[in-house]
CSV table of C-alpha atoms and ligand atoms in Angstrom, one decimal:
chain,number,residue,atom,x,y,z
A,2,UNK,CA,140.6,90.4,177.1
A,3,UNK,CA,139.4,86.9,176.9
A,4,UNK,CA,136.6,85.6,179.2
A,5,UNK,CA,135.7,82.1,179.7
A,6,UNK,CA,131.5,82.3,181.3
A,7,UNK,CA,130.6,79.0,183.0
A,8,UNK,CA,127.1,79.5,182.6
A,9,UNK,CA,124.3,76.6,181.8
A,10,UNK,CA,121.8,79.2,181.6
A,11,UNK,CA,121.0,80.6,178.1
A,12,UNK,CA,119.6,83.7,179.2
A,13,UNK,CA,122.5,84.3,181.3
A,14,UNK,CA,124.9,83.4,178.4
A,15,UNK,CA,123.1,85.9,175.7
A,16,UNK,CA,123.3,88.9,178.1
A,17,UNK,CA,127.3,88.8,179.5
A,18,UNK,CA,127.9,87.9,176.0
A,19,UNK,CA,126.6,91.2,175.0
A,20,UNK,CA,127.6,93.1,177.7
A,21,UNK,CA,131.2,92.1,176.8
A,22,UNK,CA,131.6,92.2,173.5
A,23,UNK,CA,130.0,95.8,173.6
A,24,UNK,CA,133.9,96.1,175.5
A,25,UNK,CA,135.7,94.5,172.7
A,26,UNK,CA,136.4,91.6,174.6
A,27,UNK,CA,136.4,88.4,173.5
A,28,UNK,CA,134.2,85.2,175.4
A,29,UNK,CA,133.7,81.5,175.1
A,30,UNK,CA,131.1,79.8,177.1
A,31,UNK,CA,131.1,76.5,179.0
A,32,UNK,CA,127.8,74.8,180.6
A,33,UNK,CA,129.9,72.6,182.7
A,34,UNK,CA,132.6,72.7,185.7
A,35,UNK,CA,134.7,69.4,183.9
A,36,UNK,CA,134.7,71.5,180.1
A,37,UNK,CA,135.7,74.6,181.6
A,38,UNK,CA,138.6,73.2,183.6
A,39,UNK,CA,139.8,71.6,179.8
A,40,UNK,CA,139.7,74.5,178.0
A,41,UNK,CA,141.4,76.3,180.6
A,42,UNK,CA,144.2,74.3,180.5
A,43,UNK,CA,144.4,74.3,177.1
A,44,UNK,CA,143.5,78.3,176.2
A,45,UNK,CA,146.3,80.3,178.2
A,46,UNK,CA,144.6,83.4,176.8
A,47,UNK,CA,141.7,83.2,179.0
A,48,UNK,CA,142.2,85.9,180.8
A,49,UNK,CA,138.8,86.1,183.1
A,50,UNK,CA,136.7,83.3,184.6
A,51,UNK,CA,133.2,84.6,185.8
A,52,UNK,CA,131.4,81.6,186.8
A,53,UNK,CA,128.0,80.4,188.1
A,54,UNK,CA,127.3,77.8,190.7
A,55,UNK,CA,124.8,76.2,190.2
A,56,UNK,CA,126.1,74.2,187.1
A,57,UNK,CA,125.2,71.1,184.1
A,58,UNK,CA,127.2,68.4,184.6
A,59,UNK,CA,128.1,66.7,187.7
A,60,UNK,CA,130.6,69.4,189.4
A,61,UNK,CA,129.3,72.8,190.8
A,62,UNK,CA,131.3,76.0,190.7
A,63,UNK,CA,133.3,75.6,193.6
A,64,UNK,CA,134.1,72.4,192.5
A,65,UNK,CA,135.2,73.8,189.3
A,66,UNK,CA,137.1,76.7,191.0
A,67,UNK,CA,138.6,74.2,193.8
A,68,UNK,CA,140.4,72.2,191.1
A,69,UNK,CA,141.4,74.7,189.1
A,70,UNK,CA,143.5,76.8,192.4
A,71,UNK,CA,144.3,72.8,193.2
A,72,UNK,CA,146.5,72.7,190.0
A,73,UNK,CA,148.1,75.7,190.7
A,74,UNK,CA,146.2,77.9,188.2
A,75,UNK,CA,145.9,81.6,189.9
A,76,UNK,CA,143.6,83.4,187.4
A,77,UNK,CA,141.0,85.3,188.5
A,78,UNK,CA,137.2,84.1,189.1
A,79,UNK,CA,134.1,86.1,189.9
A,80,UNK,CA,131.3,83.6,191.4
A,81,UNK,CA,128.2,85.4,189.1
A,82,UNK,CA,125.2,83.7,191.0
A,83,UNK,CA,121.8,84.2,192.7
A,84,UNK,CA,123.7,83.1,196.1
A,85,UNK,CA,123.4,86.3,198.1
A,86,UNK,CA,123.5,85.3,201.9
A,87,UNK,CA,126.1,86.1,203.9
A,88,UNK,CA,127.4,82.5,204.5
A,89,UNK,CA,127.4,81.7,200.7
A,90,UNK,CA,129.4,84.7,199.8
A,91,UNK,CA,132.3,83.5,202.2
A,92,UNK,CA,132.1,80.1,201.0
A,93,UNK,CA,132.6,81.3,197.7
A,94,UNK,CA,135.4,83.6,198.7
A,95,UNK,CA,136.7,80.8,201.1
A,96,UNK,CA,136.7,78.0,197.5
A,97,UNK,CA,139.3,80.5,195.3
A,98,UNK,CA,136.9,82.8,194.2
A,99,UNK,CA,138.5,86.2,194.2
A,100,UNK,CA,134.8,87.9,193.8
A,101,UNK,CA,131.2,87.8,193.3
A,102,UNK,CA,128.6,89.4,191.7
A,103,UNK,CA,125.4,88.6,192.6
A,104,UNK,CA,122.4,87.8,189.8
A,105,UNK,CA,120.2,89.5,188.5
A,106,UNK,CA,123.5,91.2,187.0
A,107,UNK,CA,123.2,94.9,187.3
A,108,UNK,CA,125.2,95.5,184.0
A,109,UNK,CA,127.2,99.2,185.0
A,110,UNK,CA,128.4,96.5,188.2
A,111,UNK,CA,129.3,94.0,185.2
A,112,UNK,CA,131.0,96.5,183.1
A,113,UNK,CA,133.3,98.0,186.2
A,114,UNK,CA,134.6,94.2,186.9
A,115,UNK,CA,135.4,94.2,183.2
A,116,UNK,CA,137.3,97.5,183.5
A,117,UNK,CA,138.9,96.4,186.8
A,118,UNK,CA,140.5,93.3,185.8
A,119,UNK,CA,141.3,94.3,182.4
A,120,UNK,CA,143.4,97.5,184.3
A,121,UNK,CA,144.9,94.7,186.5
A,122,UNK,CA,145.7,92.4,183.6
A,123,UNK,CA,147.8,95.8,182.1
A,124,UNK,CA,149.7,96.2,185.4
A,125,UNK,CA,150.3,92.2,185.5
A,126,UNK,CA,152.5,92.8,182.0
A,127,UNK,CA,154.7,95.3,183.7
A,128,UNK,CA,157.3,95.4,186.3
A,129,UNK,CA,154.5,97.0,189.1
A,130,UNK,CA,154.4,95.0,191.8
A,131,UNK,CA,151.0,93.5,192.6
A,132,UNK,CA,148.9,94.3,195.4
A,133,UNK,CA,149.0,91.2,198.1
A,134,UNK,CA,144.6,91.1,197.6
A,135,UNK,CA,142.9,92.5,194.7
A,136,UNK,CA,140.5,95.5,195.2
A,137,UNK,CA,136.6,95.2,195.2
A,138,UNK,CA,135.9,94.7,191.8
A,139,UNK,CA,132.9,97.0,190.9
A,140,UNK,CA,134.9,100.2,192.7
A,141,UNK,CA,133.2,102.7,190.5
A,142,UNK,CA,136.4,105.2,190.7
A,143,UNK,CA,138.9,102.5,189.4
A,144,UNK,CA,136.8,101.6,186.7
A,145,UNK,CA,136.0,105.1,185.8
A,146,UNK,CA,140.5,105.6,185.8
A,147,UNK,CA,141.2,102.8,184.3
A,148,UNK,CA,138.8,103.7,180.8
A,149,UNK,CA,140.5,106.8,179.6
A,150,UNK,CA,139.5,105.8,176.2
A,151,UNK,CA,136.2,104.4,176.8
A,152,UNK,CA,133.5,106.9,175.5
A,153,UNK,CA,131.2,106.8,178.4
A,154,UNK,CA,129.7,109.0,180.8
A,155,UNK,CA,130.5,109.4,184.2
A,156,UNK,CA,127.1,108.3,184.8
A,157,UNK,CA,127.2,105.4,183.2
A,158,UNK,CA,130.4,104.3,184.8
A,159,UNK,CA,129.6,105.5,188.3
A,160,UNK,CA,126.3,103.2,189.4
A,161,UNK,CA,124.4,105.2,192.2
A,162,UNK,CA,123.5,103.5,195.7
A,163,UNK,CA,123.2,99.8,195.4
A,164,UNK,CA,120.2,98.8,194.0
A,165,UNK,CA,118.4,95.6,195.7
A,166,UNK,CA,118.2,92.6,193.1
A,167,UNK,CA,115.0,93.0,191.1
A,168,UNK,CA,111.9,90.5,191.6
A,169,UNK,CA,112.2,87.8,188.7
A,170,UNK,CA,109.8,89.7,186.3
A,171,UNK,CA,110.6,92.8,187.0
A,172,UNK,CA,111.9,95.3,184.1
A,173,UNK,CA,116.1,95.0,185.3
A,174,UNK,CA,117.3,98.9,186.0
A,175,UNK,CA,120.1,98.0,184.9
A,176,UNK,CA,120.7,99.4,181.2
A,177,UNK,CA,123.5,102.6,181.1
A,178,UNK,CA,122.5,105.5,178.4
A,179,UNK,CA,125.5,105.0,176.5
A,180,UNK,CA,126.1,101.0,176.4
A,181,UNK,CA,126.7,100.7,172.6
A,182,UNK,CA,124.5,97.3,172.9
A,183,UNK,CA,122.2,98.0,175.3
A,184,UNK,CA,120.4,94.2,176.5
A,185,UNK,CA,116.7,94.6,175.6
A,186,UNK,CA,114.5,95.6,179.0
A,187,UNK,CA,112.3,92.5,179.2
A,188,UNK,CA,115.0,90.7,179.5
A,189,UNK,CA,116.9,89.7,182.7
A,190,UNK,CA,119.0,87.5,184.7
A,191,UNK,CA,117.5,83.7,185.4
A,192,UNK,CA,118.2,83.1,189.5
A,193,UNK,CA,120.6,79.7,188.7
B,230,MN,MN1,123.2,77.7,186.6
């Protein structure tokens, strides 16, 4: 799968970019809302948009994703942001977002939206009819049956209760025992 990741922060870049490629997929990063809507319409082989708000350049995310459902472009986006009130999840649901994960990224979250929309983008490629509104993204049991092949533990693939987000500073909890990359634990997530 191909993943675009609007991100400006470097951080933030470096850790998705491990996390995903540790999944075989394949991402390309923009810092800005008005390059990410280019190489979307030029790169029909982006597959994934997971995109941050607060962005460089002069348009934020919603901006970004407003334009991009404006021209008729249905792929899907998951906000990835610090945003985590009530009122700026449904304005990010309300923009064209069809999800959210909230930063610090817990990675076995990040990992079972990977697995989600790759499973969707397989039934997209057959006859199946598609469901009217996609499922929550990080459902742990839909993630766990869509990886047959994936060589990872039910534990890994299953995140316990929610954790809250950790302190900026904090060690994240967030590394699964099998991750074939594994991000280093002093790092994590910058809030923006
Ligand atoms: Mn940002």
């Amino acid at each position: 799968m191909h993943i675009l990741y609007v991100e400006d922060n470097e951080t933030n870049q470096a850790l998705v970019g491990r996390v995903v490629r540790a999944r075989q997929h394949l991402v390309t990063f923009r810092e800005e809302g008005e390059a990410a809507l280019k190489v979307l319409e030029e790169d029909a082989t982006i597959g994934l948009i997971l995109l941050d708000v607060e962005l460089a350049g002069t348009m934020t995310g919603l901006d970004c994703v407003r334009a991009l459902r404006a021209r008729g472009d249905r792929r899907p986006v998951v906000a990835v942001t610090a945003y985590a009130m009530m009122g700026d999840r449904e304005r990010i649901l309300e923009a064209g977002c069809d999800g959210y994960l909230p930063k610090p990224l817990v990675v076995p979250d990040l990992l079972a939206l990977l697995d989600h929309y790759e499973a969707e983008l397989s039934k997209a490629s057959t006859p199946a009819p598609q469901p009217a509104t996609a499922p929550t993204p990080a459902a742990p049991q839909s993630a766990a049956a869509s990886t047959p092949a994936a060589p990872q533990s039910a534990a890994a693939s299953t995140p316990a209760a929610p954790q809250p987000p950790n302190p900026p500073g904090s060690a994240p909890q967030t590394v699964p025992p099998s991750t074939v990359e594994p991000p280093k634990p002093v790092e994590t997530t910058h809030p923006d």
